[in-house]
Amino acid sequence: MALTPLNELAVFVSVARHKSFTRAAKELGVSTSAVSQSVRLLEERVQQALFFRTTRNVSLTDAGQRLLERAAPGLESALNALEHLSADTTQLTGTLRLTVPSIALASIIEPVLPRFLRDNPHVHAEVRLSDRFVDIVEEGLDAGLRLIEAVEKDMVQVRLTPAFRFMVLASPSYLKRHGTPMHPEDLAKHDCIAYRAPTTSLPYHWELERGRKELRIQVKGRLATDHSEVMYRMAVAGVGLTYLAELQVAPALRAGTLVPVLEDWAPSVPGIFLYYPHRARASAPLRAFIALARKLLPTN
């Protein structure tokens, strides 16, 4: 059988990654019909159907799955070789598309993205701020930033921060008016700023631990929100107690506008991770962003 052209494999991998002919065409900068024709030619070459197609969904057949597992790593290596060969004579181009939670703004995006854009003047960036979990493949994004427990197992995971704690916090003015809780049970007597999951609107239980003892507390209060930045700003304003990552509120802790309470009950998490699909080839802008983040950010 004749060798399959590299461009047909590239189209196949893009369709498999996005599960969509339309999104693959957008990524590759060609028409949807051109993508369909390329896949059809590849299927004719291997004499097997590679995709199941319906009006709403595109999924891999068993043959398509086997081809993806075998071809994607080799294709990535070949394309990387071409990029490295031309790296000295070309400038990085393209668009970096990220989904970012509020928690990562001050700790990752602010120190890294401005430098990244200065170093790469021909690269554009699209940052979608959201505390909800985002399907980066479905929404055509390069990567996301999340706590490790929110990242699916089939994703490449790159640590970008050290471990940190989640803490109960309040402004000095709130504590002066209402007193300082000394035990988790005391939270029931306080006005707490509650977090509700963006997708379900269910209240988030504050997770506390000391030694081997773990507690999940459903707090009560007059204010609830689906955005941690609102919790942060309202806590500084003295509205109530809140529960946030020390990474996010570090400026307020340094300034003394927020102080931790129940600090011996503050649980630790492994850190914030950048993630992207195992089977997707990381774009050149994404690889450059990861390299710069690793250079600029402490991870230990």
Coordinates of N, CA and C in Angstrom, one line a residue, residues 184 206-216 262-268:
P184 N -14.7 24.7 64.0 CA -15.7 24.7 62.8 C -17.1 24.8 63.2
W206 N -17.8 23.6 52.7 CA -16.4 24.0 53.1 C -15.7 22.7 53.6
E207 N -14.6 22.4 53.1 CA -13.9 21.2 53.5 C -12.7 21.6 54.4
L208 N -12.8 21.1 55.6 CA -11.8 21.4 56.7 C -11.2 20.1 57.2
E209 N -9.9 20.1 57.5 CA -9.3 18.9 58.1 C -8.2 19.3 59.1
R210 N -8.0 18.5 60.1 CA -7.0 18.6 61.1 C -6.5 17.3 61.4
G211 N -5.2 16.9 61.1 CA -4.8 15.6 61.3 C -5.6 14.6 60.4
R212 N -6.1 13.6 61.1 CA -6.9 12.6 60.3 C -8.4 13.0 60.3
K213 N -8.8 14.1 61.0 CA -10.2 14.4 61.0 C -10.6 15.3 59.9
E214 N -11.6 15.0 59.1 CA -12.1 15.7 58.0 C -13.5 16.1 58.1
L215 N -13.8 17.4 57.8 CA -15.2 17.8 57.9 C -15.7 18.5 56.6
R216 N -16.9 18.3 56.3 CA -17.6 19.0 55.2 C -18.8 19.8 55.7
L262 N -9.4 29.7 61.9 CA -9.4 28.3 61.9 C -8.2 27.7 61.0
E263 N -7.1 28.4 61.1 CA -6.0 28.1 60.3 C -5.5 26.7 60.4
D264 N -5.6 26.1 61.7 CA -5.2 24.7 61.9 C -6.1 23.7 61.2
W265 N -7.2 24.2 60.6 CA -8.1 23.3 59.9 C -8.0 23.5 58.4
A266 N -7.0 24.2 57.9 CA -6.9 24.5 56.5 C -6.3 23.3 55.8
P267 N -7.1 22.7 54.8 CA -6.6 21.6 54.0 C -5.7 22.0 52.9
S268 N -4.8 21.2 52.5 CA -3.8 21.4 51.5 C -4.2 20.7 50.2

